[in-house]
mmCIF file of N, CA and C in Angstrom:
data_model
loop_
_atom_site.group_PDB
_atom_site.id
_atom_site.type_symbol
_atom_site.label_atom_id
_atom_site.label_comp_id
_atom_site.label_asym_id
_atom_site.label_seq_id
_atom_site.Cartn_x
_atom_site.Cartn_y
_atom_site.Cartn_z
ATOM 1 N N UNK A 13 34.315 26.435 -7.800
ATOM 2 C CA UNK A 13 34.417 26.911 -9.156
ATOM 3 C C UNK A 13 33.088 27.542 -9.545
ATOM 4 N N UNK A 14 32.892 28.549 -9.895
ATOM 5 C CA UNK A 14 32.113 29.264 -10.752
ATOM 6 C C UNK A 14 31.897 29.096 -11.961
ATOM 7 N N UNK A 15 30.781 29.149 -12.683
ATOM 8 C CA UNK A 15 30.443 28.904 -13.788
ATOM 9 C C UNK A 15 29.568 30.526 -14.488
ATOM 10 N N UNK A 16 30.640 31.281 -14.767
ATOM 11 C CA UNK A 16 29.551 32.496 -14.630
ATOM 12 C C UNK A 16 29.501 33.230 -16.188
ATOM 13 N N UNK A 17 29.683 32.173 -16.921
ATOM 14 C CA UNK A 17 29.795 32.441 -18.319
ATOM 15 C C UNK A 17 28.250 31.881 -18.956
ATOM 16 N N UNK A 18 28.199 31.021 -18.025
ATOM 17 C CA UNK A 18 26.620 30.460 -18.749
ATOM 18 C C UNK A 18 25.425 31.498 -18.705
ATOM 19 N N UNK A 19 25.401 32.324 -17.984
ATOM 20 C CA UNK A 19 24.263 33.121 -18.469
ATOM 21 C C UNK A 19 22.677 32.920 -17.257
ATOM 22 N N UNK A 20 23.132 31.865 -16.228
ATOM 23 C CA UNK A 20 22.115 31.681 -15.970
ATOM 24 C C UNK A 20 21.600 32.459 -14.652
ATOM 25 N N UNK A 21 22.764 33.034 -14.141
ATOM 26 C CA UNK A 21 22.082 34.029 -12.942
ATOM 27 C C UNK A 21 21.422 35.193 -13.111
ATOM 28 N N UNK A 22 20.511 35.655 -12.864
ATOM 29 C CA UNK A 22 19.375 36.349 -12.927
ATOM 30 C C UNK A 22 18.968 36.049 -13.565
ATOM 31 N N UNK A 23 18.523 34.701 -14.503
ATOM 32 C CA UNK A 23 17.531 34.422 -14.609
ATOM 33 C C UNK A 23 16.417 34.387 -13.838
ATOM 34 N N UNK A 24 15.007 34.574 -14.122
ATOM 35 C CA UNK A 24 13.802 34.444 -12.864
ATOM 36 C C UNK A 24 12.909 33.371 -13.560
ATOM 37 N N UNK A 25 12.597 32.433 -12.430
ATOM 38 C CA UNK A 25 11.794 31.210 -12.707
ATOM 39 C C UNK A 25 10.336 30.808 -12.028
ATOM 40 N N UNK A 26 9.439 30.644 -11.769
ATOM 41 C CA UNK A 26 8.735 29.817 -11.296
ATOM 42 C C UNK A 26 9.107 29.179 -10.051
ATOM 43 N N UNK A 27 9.122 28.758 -8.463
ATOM 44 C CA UNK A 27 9.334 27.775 -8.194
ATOM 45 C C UNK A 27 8.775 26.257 -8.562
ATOM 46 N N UNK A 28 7.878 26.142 -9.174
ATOM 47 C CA UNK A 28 7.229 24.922 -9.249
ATOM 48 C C UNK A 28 7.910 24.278 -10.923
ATOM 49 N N UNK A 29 8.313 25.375 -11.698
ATOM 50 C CA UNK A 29 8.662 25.447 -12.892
ATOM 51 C C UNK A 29 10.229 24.547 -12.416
ATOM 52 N N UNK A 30 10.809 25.066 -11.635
ATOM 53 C CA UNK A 30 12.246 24.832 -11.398
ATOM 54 C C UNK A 30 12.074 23.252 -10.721
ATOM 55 N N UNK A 31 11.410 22.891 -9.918
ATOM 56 C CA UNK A 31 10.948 21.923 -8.650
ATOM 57 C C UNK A 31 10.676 20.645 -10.025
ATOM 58 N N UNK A 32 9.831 21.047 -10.963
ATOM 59 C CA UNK A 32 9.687 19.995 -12.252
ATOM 60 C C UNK A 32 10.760 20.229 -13.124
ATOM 61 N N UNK A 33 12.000 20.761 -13.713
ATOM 62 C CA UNK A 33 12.885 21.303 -14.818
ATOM 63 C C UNK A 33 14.247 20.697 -14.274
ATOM 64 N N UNK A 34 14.421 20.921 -12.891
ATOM 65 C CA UNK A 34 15.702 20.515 -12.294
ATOM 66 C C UNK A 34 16.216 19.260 -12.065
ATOM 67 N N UNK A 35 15.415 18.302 -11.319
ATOM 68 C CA UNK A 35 15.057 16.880 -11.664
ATOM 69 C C UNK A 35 15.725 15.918 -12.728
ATOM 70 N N UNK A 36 15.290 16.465 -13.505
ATOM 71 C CA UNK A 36 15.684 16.166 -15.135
ATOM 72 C C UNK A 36 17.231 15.743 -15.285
ATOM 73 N N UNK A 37 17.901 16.671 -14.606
ATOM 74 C CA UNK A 37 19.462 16.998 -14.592
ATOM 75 C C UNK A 37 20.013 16.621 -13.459
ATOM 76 N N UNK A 38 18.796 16.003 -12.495
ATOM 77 C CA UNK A 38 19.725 15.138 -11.651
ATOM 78 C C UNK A 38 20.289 16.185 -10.261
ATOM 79 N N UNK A 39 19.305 17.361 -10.485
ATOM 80 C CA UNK A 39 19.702 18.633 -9.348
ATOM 81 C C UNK A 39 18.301 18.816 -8.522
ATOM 82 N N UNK A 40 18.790 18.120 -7.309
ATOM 83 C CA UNK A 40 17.229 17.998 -6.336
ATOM 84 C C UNK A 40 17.698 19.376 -5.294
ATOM 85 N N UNK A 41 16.231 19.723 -4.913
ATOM 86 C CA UNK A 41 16.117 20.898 -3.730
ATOM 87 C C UNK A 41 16.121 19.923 -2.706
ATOM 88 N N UNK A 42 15.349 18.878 -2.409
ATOM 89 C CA UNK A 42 15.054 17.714 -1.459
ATOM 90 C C UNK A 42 14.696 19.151 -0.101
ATOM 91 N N UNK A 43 16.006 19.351 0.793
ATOM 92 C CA UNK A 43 15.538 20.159 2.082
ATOM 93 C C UNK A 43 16.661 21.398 2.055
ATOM 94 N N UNK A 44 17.051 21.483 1.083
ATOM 95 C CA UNK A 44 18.100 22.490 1.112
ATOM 96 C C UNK A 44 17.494 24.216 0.937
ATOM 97 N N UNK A 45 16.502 24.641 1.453
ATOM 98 C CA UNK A 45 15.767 25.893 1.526
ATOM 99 C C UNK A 45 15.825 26.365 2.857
ATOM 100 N N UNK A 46 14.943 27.703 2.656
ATOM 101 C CA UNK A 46 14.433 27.970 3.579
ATOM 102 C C UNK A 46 12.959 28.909 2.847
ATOM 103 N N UNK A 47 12.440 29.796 3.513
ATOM 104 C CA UNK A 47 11.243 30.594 2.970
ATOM 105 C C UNK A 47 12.000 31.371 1.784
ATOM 106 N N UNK A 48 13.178 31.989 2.001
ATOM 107 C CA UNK A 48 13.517 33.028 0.972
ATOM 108 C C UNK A 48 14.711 32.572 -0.322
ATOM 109 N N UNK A 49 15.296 30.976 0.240
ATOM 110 C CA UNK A 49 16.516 30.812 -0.485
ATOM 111 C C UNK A 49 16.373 29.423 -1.083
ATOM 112 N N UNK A 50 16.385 28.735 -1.985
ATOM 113 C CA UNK A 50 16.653 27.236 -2.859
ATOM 114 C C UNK A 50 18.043 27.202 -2.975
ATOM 115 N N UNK A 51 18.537 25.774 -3.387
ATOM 116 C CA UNK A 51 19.467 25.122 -3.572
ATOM 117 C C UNK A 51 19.215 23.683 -4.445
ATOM 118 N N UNK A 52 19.853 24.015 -5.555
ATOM 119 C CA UNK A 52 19.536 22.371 -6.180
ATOM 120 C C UNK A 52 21.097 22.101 -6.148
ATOM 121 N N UNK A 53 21.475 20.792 -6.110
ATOM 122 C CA UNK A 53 22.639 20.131 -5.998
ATOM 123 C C UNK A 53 22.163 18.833 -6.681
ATOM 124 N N UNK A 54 23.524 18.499 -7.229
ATOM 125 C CA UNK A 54 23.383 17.287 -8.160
ATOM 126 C C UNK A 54 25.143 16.796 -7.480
ATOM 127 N N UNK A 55 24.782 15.393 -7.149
ATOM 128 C CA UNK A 55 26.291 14.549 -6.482
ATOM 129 C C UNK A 55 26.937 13.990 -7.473
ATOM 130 N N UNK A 56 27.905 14.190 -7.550
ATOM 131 C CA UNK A 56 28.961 13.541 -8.374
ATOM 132 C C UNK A 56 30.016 12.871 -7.684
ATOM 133 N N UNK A 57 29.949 11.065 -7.499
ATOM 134 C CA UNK A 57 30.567 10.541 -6.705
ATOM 135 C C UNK A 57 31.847 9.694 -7.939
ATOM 136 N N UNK A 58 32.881 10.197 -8.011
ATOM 137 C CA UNK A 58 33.927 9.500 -8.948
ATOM 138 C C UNK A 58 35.091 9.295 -7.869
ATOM 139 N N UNK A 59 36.040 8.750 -8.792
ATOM 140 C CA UNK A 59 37.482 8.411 -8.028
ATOM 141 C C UNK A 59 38.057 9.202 -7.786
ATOM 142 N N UNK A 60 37.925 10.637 -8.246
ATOM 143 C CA UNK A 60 38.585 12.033 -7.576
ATOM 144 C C UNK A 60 38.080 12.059 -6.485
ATOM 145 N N UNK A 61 37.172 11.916 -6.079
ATOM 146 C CA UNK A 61 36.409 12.257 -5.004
ATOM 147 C C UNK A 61 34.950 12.543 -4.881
ATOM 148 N N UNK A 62 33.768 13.072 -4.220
ATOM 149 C CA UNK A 62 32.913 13.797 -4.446
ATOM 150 C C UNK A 62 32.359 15.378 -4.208
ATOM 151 N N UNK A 63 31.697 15.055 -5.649
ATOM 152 C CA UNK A 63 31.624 16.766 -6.174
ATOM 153 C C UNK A 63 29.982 16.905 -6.180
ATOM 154 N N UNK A 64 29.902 18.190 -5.748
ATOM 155 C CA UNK A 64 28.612 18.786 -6.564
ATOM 156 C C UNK A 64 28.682 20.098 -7.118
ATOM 157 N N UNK A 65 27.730 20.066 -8.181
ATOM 158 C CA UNK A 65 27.088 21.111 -8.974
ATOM 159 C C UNK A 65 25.615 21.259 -7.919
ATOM 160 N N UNK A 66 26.004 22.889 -7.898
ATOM 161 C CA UNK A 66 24.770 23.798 -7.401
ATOM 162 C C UNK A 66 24.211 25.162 -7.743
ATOM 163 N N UNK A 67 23.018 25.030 -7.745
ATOM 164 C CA UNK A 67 22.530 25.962 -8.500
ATOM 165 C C UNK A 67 21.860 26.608 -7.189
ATOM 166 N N UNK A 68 22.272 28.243 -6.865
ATOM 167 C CA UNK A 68 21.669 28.609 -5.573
ATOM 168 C C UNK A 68 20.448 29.475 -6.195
ATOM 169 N N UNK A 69 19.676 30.314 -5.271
ATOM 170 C CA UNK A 69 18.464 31.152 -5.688
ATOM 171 C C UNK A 69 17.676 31.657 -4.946
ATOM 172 N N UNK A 70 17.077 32.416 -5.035
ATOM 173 C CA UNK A 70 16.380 33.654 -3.968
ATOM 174 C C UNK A 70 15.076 34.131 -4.275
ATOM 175 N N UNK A 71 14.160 33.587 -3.790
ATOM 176 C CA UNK A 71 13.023 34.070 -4.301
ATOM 177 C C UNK A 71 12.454 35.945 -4.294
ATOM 178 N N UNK A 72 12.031 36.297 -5.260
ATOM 179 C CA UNK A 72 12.283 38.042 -5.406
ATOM 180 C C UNK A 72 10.575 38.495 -5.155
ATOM 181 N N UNK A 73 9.916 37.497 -5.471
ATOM 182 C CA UNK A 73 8.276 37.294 -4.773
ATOM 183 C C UNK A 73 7.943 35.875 -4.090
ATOM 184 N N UNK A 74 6.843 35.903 -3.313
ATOM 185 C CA UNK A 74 6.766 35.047 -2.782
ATOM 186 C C UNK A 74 7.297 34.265 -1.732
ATOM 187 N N UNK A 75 6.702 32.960 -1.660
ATOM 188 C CA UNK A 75 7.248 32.189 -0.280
ATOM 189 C C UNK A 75 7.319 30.734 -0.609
ATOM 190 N N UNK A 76 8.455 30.548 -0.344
ATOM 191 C CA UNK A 76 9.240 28.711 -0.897
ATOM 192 C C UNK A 76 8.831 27.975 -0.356
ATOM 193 N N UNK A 77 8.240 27.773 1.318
ATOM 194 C CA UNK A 77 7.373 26.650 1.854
ATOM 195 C C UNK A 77 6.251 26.699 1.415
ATOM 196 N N UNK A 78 5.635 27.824 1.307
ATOM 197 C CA UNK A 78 4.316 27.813 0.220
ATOM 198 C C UNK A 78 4.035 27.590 -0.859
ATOM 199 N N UNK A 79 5.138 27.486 -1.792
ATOM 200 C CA UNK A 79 5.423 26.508 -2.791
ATOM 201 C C UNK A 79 4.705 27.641 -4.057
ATOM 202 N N UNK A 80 4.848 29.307 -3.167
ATOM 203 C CA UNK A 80 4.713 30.341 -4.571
ATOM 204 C C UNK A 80 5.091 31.113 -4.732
ATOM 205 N N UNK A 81 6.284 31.023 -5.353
ATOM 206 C CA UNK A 81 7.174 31.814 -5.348
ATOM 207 C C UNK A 81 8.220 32.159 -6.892
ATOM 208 N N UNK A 82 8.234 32.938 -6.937
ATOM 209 C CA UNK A 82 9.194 33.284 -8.070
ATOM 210 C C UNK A 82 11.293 33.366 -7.911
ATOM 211 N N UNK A 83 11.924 32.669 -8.074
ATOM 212 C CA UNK A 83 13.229 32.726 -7.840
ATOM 213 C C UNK A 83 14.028 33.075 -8.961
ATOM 214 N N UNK A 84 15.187 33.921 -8.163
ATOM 215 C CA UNK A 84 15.930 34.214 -9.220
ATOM 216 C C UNK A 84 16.967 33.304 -8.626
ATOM 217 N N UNK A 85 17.928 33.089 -10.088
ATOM 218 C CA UNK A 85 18.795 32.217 -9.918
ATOM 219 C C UNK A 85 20.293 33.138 -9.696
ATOM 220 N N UNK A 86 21.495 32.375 -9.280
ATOM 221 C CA UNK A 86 22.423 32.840 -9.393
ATOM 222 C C UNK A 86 23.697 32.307 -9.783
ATOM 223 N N UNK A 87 25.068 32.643 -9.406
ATOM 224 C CA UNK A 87 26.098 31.549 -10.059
ATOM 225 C C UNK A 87 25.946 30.498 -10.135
ATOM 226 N N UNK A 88 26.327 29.440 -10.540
ATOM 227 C CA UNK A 88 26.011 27.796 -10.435
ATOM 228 C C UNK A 88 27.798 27.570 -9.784
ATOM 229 N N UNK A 89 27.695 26.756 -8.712
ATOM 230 C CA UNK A 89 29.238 26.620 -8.273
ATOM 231 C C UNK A 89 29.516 24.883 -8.439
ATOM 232 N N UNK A 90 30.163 24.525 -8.408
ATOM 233 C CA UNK A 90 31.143 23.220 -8.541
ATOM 234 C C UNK A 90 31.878 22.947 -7.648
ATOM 235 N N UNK A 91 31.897 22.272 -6.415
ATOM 236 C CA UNK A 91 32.495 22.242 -5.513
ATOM 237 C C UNK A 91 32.460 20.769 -4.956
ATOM 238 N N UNK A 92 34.011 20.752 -4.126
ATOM 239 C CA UNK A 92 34.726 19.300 -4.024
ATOM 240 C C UNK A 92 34.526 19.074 -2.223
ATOM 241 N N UNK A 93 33.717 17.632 -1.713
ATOM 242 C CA UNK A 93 33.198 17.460 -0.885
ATOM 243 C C UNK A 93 34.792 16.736 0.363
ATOM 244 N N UNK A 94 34.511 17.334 1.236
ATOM 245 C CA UNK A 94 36.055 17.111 2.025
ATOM 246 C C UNK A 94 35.324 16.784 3.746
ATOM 247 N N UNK A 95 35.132 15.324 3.999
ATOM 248 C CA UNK A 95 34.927 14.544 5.071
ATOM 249 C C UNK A 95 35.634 15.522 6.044
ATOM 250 N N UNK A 96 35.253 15.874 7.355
ATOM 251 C CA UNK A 96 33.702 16.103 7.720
ATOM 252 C C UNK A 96 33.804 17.841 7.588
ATOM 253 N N UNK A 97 34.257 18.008 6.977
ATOM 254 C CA UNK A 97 34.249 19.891 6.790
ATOM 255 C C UNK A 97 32.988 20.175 5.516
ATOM 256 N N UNK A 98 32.767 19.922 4.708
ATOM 257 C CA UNK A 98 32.143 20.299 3.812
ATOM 258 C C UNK A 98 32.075 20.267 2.447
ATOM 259 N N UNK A 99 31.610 20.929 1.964
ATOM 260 C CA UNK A 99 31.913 21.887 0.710
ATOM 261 C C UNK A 99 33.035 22.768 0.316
ATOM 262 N N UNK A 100 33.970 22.756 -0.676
ATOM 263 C CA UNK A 100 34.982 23.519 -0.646
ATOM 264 C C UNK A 100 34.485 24.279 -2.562
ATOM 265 N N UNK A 101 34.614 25.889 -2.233
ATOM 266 C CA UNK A 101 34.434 25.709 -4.019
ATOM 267 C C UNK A 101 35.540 26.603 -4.465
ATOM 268 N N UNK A 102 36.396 26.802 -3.724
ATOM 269 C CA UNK A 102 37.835 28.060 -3.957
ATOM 270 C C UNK A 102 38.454 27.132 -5.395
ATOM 271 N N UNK A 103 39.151 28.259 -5.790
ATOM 272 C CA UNK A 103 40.009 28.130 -6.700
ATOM 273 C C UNK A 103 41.039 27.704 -6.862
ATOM 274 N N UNK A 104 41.191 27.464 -5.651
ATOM 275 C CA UNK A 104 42.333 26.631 -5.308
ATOM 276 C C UNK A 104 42.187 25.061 -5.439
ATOM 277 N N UNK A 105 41.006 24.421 -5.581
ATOM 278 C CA UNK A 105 40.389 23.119 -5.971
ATOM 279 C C UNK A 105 40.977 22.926 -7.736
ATOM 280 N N UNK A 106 41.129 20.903 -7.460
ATOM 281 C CA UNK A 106 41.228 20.949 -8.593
ATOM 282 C C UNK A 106 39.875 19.749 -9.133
ATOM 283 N N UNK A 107 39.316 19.982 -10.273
ATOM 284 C CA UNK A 107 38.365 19.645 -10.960
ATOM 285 C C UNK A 107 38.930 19.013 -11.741
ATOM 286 N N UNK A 108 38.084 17.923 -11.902
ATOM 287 C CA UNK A 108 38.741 16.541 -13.170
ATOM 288 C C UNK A 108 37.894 17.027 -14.569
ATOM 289 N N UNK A 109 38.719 17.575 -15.710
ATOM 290 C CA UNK A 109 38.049 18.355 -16.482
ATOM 291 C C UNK A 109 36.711 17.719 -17.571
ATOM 292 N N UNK A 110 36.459 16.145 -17.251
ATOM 293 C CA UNK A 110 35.443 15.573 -17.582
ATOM 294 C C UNK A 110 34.171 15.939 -16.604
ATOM 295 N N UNK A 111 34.232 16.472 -15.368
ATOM 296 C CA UNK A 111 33.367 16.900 -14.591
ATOM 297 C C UNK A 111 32.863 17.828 -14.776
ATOM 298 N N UNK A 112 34.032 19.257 -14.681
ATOM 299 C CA UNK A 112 33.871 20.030 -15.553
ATOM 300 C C UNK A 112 32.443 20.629 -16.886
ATOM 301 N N UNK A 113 33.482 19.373 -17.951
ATOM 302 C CA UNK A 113 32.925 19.555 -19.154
ATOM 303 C C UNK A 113 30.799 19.048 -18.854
ATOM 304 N N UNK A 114 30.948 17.928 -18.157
ATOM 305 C CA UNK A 114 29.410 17.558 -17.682
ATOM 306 C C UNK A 114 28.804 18.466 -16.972
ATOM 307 N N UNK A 115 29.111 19.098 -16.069
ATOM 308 C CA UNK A 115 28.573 20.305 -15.661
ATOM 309 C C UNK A 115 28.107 21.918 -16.273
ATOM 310 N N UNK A 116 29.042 21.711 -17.498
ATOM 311 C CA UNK A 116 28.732 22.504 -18.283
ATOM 312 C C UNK A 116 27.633 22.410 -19.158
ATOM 313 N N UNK A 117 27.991 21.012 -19.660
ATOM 314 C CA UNK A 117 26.836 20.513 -20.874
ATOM 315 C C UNK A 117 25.303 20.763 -20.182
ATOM 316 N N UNK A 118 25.327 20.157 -18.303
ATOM 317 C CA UNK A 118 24.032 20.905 -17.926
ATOM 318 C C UNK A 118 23.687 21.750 -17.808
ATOM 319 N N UNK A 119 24.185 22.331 -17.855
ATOM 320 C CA UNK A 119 24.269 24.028 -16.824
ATOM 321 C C UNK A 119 23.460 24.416 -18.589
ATOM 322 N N UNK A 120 23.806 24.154 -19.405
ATOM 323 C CA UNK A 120 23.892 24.463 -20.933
ATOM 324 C C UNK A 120 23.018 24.686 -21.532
ATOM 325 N N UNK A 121 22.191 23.070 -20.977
ATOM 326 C CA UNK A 121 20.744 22.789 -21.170
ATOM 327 C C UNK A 121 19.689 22.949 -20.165
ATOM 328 N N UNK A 122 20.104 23.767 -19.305
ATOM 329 C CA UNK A 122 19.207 24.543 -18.574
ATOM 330 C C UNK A 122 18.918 25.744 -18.474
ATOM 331 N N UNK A 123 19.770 26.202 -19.100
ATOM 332 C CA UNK A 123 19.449 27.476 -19.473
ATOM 333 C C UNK A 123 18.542 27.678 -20.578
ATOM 334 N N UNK A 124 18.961 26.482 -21.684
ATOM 335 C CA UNK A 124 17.986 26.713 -22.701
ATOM 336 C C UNK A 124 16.459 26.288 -23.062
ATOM 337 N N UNK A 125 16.483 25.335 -21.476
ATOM 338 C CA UNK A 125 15.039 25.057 -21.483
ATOM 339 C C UNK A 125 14.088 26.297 -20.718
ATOM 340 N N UNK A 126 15.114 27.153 -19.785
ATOM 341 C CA UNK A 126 14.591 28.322 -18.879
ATOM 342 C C UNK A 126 14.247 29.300 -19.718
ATOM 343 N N UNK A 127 15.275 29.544 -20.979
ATOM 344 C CA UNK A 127 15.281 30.385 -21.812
ATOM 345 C C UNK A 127 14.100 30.460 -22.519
ATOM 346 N N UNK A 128 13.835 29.196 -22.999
ATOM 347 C CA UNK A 128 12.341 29.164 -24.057
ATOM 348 C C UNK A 128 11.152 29.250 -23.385
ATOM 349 N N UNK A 129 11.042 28.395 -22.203
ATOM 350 C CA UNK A 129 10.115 29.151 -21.308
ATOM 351 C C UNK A 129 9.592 30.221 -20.579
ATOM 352 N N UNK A 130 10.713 30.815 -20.259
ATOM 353 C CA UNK A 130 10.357 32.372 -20.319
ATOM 354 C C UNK A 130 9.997 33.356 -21.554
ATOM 355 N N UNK A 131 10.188 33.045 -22.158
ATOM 356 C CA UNK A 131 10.367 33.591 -23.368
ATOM 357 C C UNK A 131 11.612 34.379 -24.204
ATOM 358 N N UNK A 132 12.253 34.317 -23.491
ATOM 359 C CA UNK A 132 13.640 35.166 -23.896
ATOM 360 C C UNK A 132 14.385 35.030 -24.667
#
C-alpha cells in the first residue's frame, strides 16, 4: 500500500536529521542501506499478521556510510510480511484499517516535524 497523499516524497532531509527524527516513530535504518539508498521500517506485529511501514530514500548528495549525506525521501509503503517470501505491498493485500489509520497518524507527524525544519 502506498501512502502518496501525505506529501512526504521529495521531501530532502539531512541524513543525521532523519537517523535522530525517525526513531521517535519507531522507524529504524538499523542495516537496511547501502552508500546511495536508506530504509526506515517500523514492525507491526498484531493478530492479522506482521506489517511494516517504510519509508525508502536516496541520497541526492553525499555518502550514507559516511554518515553525510542529504536524502530525499519517497513513497512511504505498508506492507504485509509472508514467512519465508517477504514483503508483499500490492494491492491486492488486505490492511486492518486501525493499522492503516496508525500509519497515517505517523506518516502525519513526520512530515510536520520535516516540514518545520526545513523550513517549508
Amino acid at each position: 500500500m502506498k501512502f502518496e497523499s501525505f506529501g512526504i516524497e521529495n521531501i530532502t532531509a539531512d541524513l543525521n536529521r532523519l537517523d535522530d527524527l525517525m526513531p521517535q516513530y519507531g522507524l529504524i535504518r538499523a542495516e537496511q542501506w547501502d552508500y546511495e539508498r536508506v530504509s526506515y521500517d517500523r514492525k507491526f506485529e498484531i493478530k492479522e499478521g506482521t506489517f511494516y511501514l517504510r519509508i525508502l530514500g536516496f541520497a541526492t548528495e553525499g555518502d550514507v556510510g559516511a554518515h553525510r549525506a542529504v536524502i530525499k525521501l519517497m513513497v512511504p509503503l505498508l506492507g504485509k510480511h509472508y514467512y519465508p517470501h517477504g514483503v508483499e505491498y500490492g494491492e491486492g493485500e488486505d490492511f486492518p484499517a486501525s493499522l492503516v489509520k496508525q500509519s497515517e497518524k505517523i506518516l502525519a507527524q513526520i512530515k510536520e516535524e520535516l516540514t518545520q525544519f526545513n523550513g517549508l
